[in-house]
Amino acid sequence: MGLTVIAAAPTEPEPDYRLLYLRAQRRFERERAVRLEVEAIAERGLRDLHERERHQALIEAVARHANGTSSEEDALDFTLAEVCGHAGWAFGCVYRPAARDPSRLSQSSIAHSAGEGLEVFAAATARAEFPLEIGLPGRVRASCRAHWVPDVTADDNFHRREAAAACGLRAGVAFPILVAGEVVAVVEFFAREVLAPDPAFLAVLSEIGTQLGRVVERARAARRLIHDATHDELTGLPNRTLFLDRLDAALARGTVGAVLFVDLDRFKLVNDSLGHAAGDAFLIEIAARFAAVTAGAGVDHVLARLGGDEFTVLLDGRPDPGAASAFAARLLESLHEPIVVEGASLHATASVGIVMAEPGCGSARTLMRDADLAMYRAKTAGRARVALFDGSLHRDAVRRLEMENDLRAGLRDEAFVLHFQPIVSLADRRTQGFEALVRWRRTPDALVHPGDFIAIAEESGLIVPLGFWVMAQACRAAVRWNAAEPARVPRWVSVNVSPRQFRCDDVVERVRAILRDTGIAPGLLKIEITESVAMENTERAIAVLRSLRDLGVGISIDDFGTGYSSLSSLHRLPFDTLKIDRSFVGAIGRDGDGIVRTVLGLARSLRLAVVAEGAETAAQVDALAAMGCDQAQGFHFSRPVPEAAVAALIAP
């Protein structure tokens, strides 16, 4: 049998364990690297998430505080502390436009230091001012965006480098607070380490700047509301409310020296002639002149506009009438130069009342009242002057108020009576008419003459109803005395029309109604107005007087020579009688003859009858007759008498 050869099965090569190890090691390292990368990514994500959450918490904290406060200082102070605590930064401060030069930024009172040893840098910051582009604040203001400096000690445009280095400050960042695109403040922070710019943190600071901008905008709006409520819209000066508040505060401190009440003279003429826009421009210029005086006075003061053409000044300090009067004189001096408005050169004057604040002087309103009374005294004394208050002014004011109240009651109760003074022809010495003169029976035993109450009636407006009541009663009296002697030549009655009456829009209608209601013949009523009233508004006066003359009434110009008449206007006024003032008649025989002759010559040229008032003596009457005067009235002929005595004065 043959041999069977069995071939051995091929053996597999032995594994290269080293290679396998290396492969496994590389795979492990790759997996480890991937795992580490994933872990790093996750860690970064967590850190970023945490940082975003911290940033968001910072933004929310600032926003929450900002929305809950009305004070921008409080919001800024809170923000500095929160940001420094959040970022671990050492110093923060706020810059605003400098008061003396708004083009530069200077540190406000708001700053925050986290730790000791920053005094040198804080002092350097407090002294510094930054124009545009200079330093961190200047660069932020110029660009309107945040700016980050990694190391301020190495920045040539950081002028506090030495102070920063001495205090160990390195990184710096600043961001703007914007309102309507305007940089209203810059907030600045510093850290003790060199730090590269952090875009995420810069975004946080920008958001905080937006939040703070809203706070500043709300605070500005609140200040505007307060300002508008306490300041005059036209001139920007404090108004009555703020003035009284400041005066009350000064009284509480005991520092009030004086209160001045200033009222422009004849300001209404500016409005009436040039319009209210010109009047406003006029007041603005006067306010500026008064403000310049008070600003340079070297005393504490408050200048205010109460309204219209009224101004007040509070002088703080020891009461000194001389100093207060000198100050008032400077106010008046400031008006000496003309004011040009709409091409017109206007001259202003003012009347000033002063009240000194003595101990126990009372309330702010009492001082204002007394200063106003003193101003009224300056007005009545001739305007463009200064008057000091004294107790008699208040007593007079009380008396005037009481009289005004009594006058109202007198009108209601018809407690007035008429007396009549004859007007006599100098040719035959016969009575031709009477002037009606009112008397007030204030009490059963007291008959008050018009000189004691007419001014108050005019000032209060009571003269209008009183004046037309007098006219109606005078017409009824004339109707009665002429009806009693129908065979005689009728005697007319003359009635004064006050300035306020004449200004009434319905004066002609009222006279027409009186003529109708009393039944008097129109020719038996003469109306007297003063020269000054006729010249006040010449065109209106001409129209009204022509309408009155068309009714048939006579028209006299009273007190001629005491006012200012333009001859070019006088000849256009439809008068038929001219009354020479008693002051000229009283001077006859001394130095008044020439004036009387001149007036008579003027009257003849204008074809006017002439009545001389105040004829007291036979010599005056003879002289007037010799000069050719038509008529006269005065005590030489008769004092004013009640209606019952009129018949005896009418010659047969």
PDB file of C-alpha atoms in Angstrom, residues 454-581:
ATOM      1  CA  ILE A 454     -66.106 159.998  40.838  1.00  0.00           C
ATOM      2  CA  ALA A 455     -62.512 158.685  40.501  1.00  0.00           C
ATOM      3  CA  ILE A 456     -63.475 155.456  42.311  1.00  0.00           C
ATOM      4  CA  ALA A 457     -66.612 155.149  40.204  1.00  0.00           C
ATOM      5  CA  GLU A 458     -64.544 155.582  37.036  1.00  0.00           C
ATOM      6  CA  GLU A 459     -61.902 153.079  38.145  1.00  0.00           C
ATOM      7  CA  SER A 460     -64.475 150.438  39.150  1.00  0.00           C
ATOM      8  CA  GLY A 461     -66.675 150.911  36.079  1.00  0.00           C
ATOM      9  CA  LEU A 462     -69.631 152.082  38.167  1.00  0.00           C
ATOM     10  CA  ILE A 463     -69.398 155.420  36.381  1.00  0.00           C
ATOM     11  CA  VAL A 464     -71.149 153.899  33.347  1.00  0.00           C
ATOM     12  CA  PRO A 465     -74.496 153.101  34.991  1.00  0.00           C
ATOM     13  CA  LEU A 466     -74.187 156.171  37.224  1.00  0.00           C
ATOM     14  CA  GLY A 467     -73.397 158.483  34.310  1.00  0.00           C
ATOM     15  CA  PHE A 468     -76.361 157.371  32.223  1.00  0.00           C
ATOM     16  CA  TRP A 469     -78.626 157.552  35.292  1.00  0.00           C
ATOM     17  CA  VAL A 470     -77.502 161.188  35.766  1.00  0.00           C
ATOM     18  CA  MET A 471     -78.177 161.944  32.100  1.00  0.00           C
ATOM     19  CA  ALA A 472     -81.685 160.505  32.282  1.00  0.00           C
ATOM     20  CA  GLN A 473     -82.529 162.314  35.532  1.00  0.00           C
ATOM     21  CA  ALA A 474     -81.151 165.610  34.194  1.00  0.00           C
ATOM     22  CA  CYS A 475     -83.294 165.301  31.072  1.00  0.00           C
ATOM     23  CA  ARG A 476     -86.401 164.604  33.166  1.00  0.00           C
ATOM     24  CA  ALA A 477     -85.627 167.656  35.313  1.00  0.00           C
ATOM     25  CA  ALA A 478     -85.238 169.863  32.229  1.00  0.00           C
ATOM     26  CA  VAL A 479     -88.551 168.606  30.895  1.00  0.00           C
ATOM     27  CA  ARG A 480     -90.203 169.493  34.231  1.00  0.00           C
ATOM     28  CA  TRP A 481     -88.804 172.995  34.617  1.00  0.00           C
ATOM     29  CA  ASN A 482     -89.519 173.935  31.000  1.00  0.00           C
ATOM     30  CA  ALA A 483     -93.084 172.539  31.258  1.00  0.00           C
ATOM     31  CA  ALA A 484     -93.656 174.679  34.360  1.00  0.00           C
ATOM     32  CA  GLU A 485     -93.017 177.901  32.376  1.00  0.00           C
ATOM     33  CA  PRO A 486     -93.981 177.099  28.756  1.00  0.00           C
ATOM     34  CA  ALA A 487     -93.979 180.751  27.751  1.00  0.00           C
ATOM     35  CA  ARG A 488     -90.297 181.206  28.539  1.00  0.00           C
ATOM     36  CA  VAL A 489     -87.417 180.350  26.279  1.00  0.00           C
ATOM     37  CA  PRO A 490     -86.503 176.706  27.088  1.00  0.00           C
ATOM     38  CA  ARG A 491     -83.420 176.227  29.226  1.00  0.00           C
ATOM     39  CA  TRP A 492     -81.132 173.366  28.268  1.00  0.00           C
ATOM     40  CA  VAL A 493     -79.193 171.022  30.529  1.00  0.00           C
ATOM     41  CA  SER A 494     -75.561 170.062  30.161  1.00  0.00           C
ATOM     42  CA  VAL A 495     -74.303 166.646  31.326  1.00  0.00           C
ATOM     43  CA  ASN A 496     -70.728 165.354  31.649  1.00  0.00           C
ATOM     44  CA  VAL A 497     -69.913 162.072  29.905  1.00  0.00           C
ATOM     45  CA  SER A 498     -67.013 160.252  31.535  1.00  0.00           C
ATOM     46  CA  PRO A 499     -64.145 158.659  29.561  1.00  0.00           C
ATOM     47  CA  ARG A 500     -65.440 155.183  30.359  1.00  0.00           C
ATOM     48  CA  GLN A 501     -68.962 156.088  29.280  1.00  0.00           C
ATOM     49  CA  PHE A 502     -67.696 157.535  26.018  1.00  0.00           C
ATOM     50  CA  ARG A 503     -65.750 154.332  25.265  1.00  0.00           C
ATOM     51  CA  CYS A 504     -68.930 152.231  25.476  1.00  0.00           C
ATOM     52  CA  ASP A 505     -69.756 150.759  22.100  1.00  0.00           C
ATOM     53  CA  ASP A 506     -73.455 151.566  22.579  1.00  0.00           C
ATOM     54  CA  VAL A 507     -73.084 155.128  23.871  1.00  0.00           C
ATOM     55  CA  VAL A 508     -75.104 156.589  20.955  1.00  0.00           C
ATOM     56  CA  GLU A 509     -77.885 154.032  21.409  1.00  0.00           C
ATOM     57  CA  ARG A 510     -78.073 154.759  25.128  1.00  0.00           C
ATOM     58  CA  VAL A 511     -78.400 158.510  24.516  1.00  0.00           C
ATOM     59  CA  ARG A 512     -81.077 157.854  21.883  1.00  0.00           C
ATOM     60  CA  ALA A 513     -82.990 155.728  24.377  1.00  0.00           C
ATOM     61  CA  ILE A 514     -82.784 158.454  27.052  1.00  0.00           C
ATOM     62  CA  LEU A 515     -84.110 161.068  24.621  1.00  0.00           C
ATOM     63  CA  ARG A 516     -86.987 158.767  23.736  1.00  0.00           C
ATOM     64  CA  ASP A 517     -87.805 157.718  27.304  1.00  0.00           C
ATOM     65  CA  THR A 518     -87.676 161.209  28.854  1.00  0.00           C
ATOM     66  CA  GLY A 519     -89.371 163.069  26.015  1.00  0.00           C
ATOM     67  CA  ILE A 520     -86.825 165.913  26.091  1.00  0.00           C
ATOM     68  CA  ALA A 521     -86.292 167.890  22.917  1.00  0.00           C
ATOM     69  CA  PRO A 522     -82.828 166.781  21.678  1.00  0.00           C
ATOM     70  CA  GLY A 523     -81.661 170.370  21.391  1.00  0.00           C
ATOM     71  CA  LEU A 524     -82.130 170.872  25.141  1.00  0.00           C
ATOM     72  CA  LEU A 525     -79.450 168.277  26.007  1.00  0.00           C
ATOM     73  CA  LYS A 526     -75.763 169.171  25.784  1.00  0.00           C
ATOM     74  CA  ILE A 527     -73.119 166.512  26.287  1.00  0.00           C
ATOM     75  CA  GLU A 528     -69.718 167.489  27.667  1.00  0.00           C
ATOM     76  CA  ILE A 529     -66.563 165.425  27.084  1.00  0.00           C
ATOM     77  CA  THR A 530     -63.027 166.373  28.057  1.00  0.00           C
ATOM     78  CA  GLU A 531     -60.340 167.370  25.621  1.00  0.00           C
ATOM     79  CA  SER A 532     -58.189 164.325  26.498  1.00  0.00           C
ATOM     80  CA  VAL A 533     -61.042 161.898  25.793  1.00  0.00           C
ATOM     81  CA  ALA A 534     -61.635 163.470  22.416  1.00  0.00           C
ATOM     82  CA  MET A 535     -57.942 163.103  21.532  1.00  0.00           C
ATOM     83  CA  GLU A 536     -57.612 159.519  22.822  1.00  0.00           C
ATOM     84  CA  ASN A 537     -58.917 157.941  19.606  1.00  0.00           C
ATOM     85  CA  THR A 538     -59.657 160.798  17.276  1.00  0.00           C
ATOM     86  CA  GLU A 539     -61.271 158.844  14.441  1.00  0.00           C
ATOM     87  CA  ARG A 540     -63.666 157.021  16.772  1.00  0.00           C
ATOM     88  CA  ALA A 541     -64.402 160.270  18.647  1.00  0.00           C
ATOM     89  CA  ILE A 542     -65.322 161.999  15.388  1.00  0.00           C
ATOM     90  CA  ALA A 543     -67.656 159.150  14.388  1.00  0.00           C
ATOM     91  CA  VAL A 544     -69.391 158.995  17.785  1.00  0.00           C
ATOM     92  CA  LEU A 545     -69.759 162.767  18.129  1.00  0.00           C
ATOM     93  CA  ARG A 546     -71.205 163.078  14.632  1.00  0.00           C
ATOM     94  CA  SER A 547     -73.746 160.366  15.457  1.00  0.00           C
ATOM     95  CA  LEU A 548     -74.683 162.211  18.658  1.00  0.00           C
ATOM     96  CA  ARG A 549     -74.995 165.487  16.812  1.00  0.00           C
ATOM     97  CA  ASP A 550     -77.231 163.753  14.264  1.00  0.00           C
ATOM     98  CA  LEU A 551     -79.562 163.024  17.183  1.00  0.00           C
ATOM     99  CA  GLY A 552     -79.827 166.792  17.685  1.00  0.00           C
ATOM    100  CA  VAL A 553     -77.940 167.077  20.975  1.00  0.00           C
ATOM    101  CA  GLY A 554     -75.352 169.782  21.601  1.00  0.00           C
ATOM    102  CA  ILE A 555     -71.713 168.845  22.175  1.00  0.00           C
ATOM    103  CA  SER A 556     -69.219 170.729  24.361  1.00  0.00           C
ATOM    104  CA  ILE A 557     -65.490 170.200  24.848  1.00  0.00           C
ATOM    105  CA  ASP A 558     -64.874 170.484  28.582  1.00  0.00           C
ATOM    106  CA  ASP A 559     -61.810 171.742  30.503  1.00  0.00           C
ATOM    107  CA  PHE A 560     -60.229 173.074  27.318  1.00  0.00           C
ATOM    108  CA  GLY A 561     -56.538 173.862  27.663  1.00  0.00           C
ATOM    109  CA  THR A 562     -55.752 171.210  30.271  1.00  0.00           C
ATOM    110  CA  GLY A 563     -55.212 168.389  27.786  1.00  0.00           C
ATOM    111  CA  TYR A 564     -53.261 168.041  24.569  1.00  0.00           C
ATOM    112  CA  SER A 565     -55.095 168.902  21.383  1.00  0.00           C
ATOM    113  CA  SER A 566     -53.918 168.617  17.842  1.00  0.00           C
ATOM    114  CA  LEU A 567     -55.373 171.599  15.991  1.00  0.00           C
ATOM    115  CA  SER A 568     -55.473 169.533  12.815  1.00  0.00           C
ATOM    116  CA  SER A 569     -57.815 167.099  14.621  1.00  0.00           C
ATOM    117  CA  LEU A 570     -59.672 169.648  16.731  1.00  0.00           C
ATOM    118  CA  HIS A 571     -61.256 171.408  13.779  1.00  0.00           C
ATOM    119  CA  ARG A 572     -62.643 168.048  12.557  1.00  0.00           C
ATOM    120  CA  LEU A 573     -64.432 167.309  15.833  1.00  0.00           C
ATOM    121  CA  PRO A 574     -68.122 168.328  15.653  1.00  0.00           C
ATOM    122  CA  PHE A 575     -68.274 170.505  18.771  1.00  0.00           C
ATOM    123  CA  ASP A 576     -70.548 173.513  19.066  1.00  0.00           C
ATOM    124  CA  THR A 577     -69.314 174.793  22.446  1.00  0.00           C
ATOM    125  CA  LEU A 578     -65.897 175.181  24.044  1.00  0.00           C
ATOM    126  CA  LYS A 579     -65.572 175.461  27.859  1.00  0.00           C
ATOM    127  CA  ILE A 580     -62.526 177.326  29.195  1.00  0.00           C
ATOM    128  CA  ASP A 581     -61.069 175.599  32.249  1.00  0.00           C
TER     129      ASP A 581
END
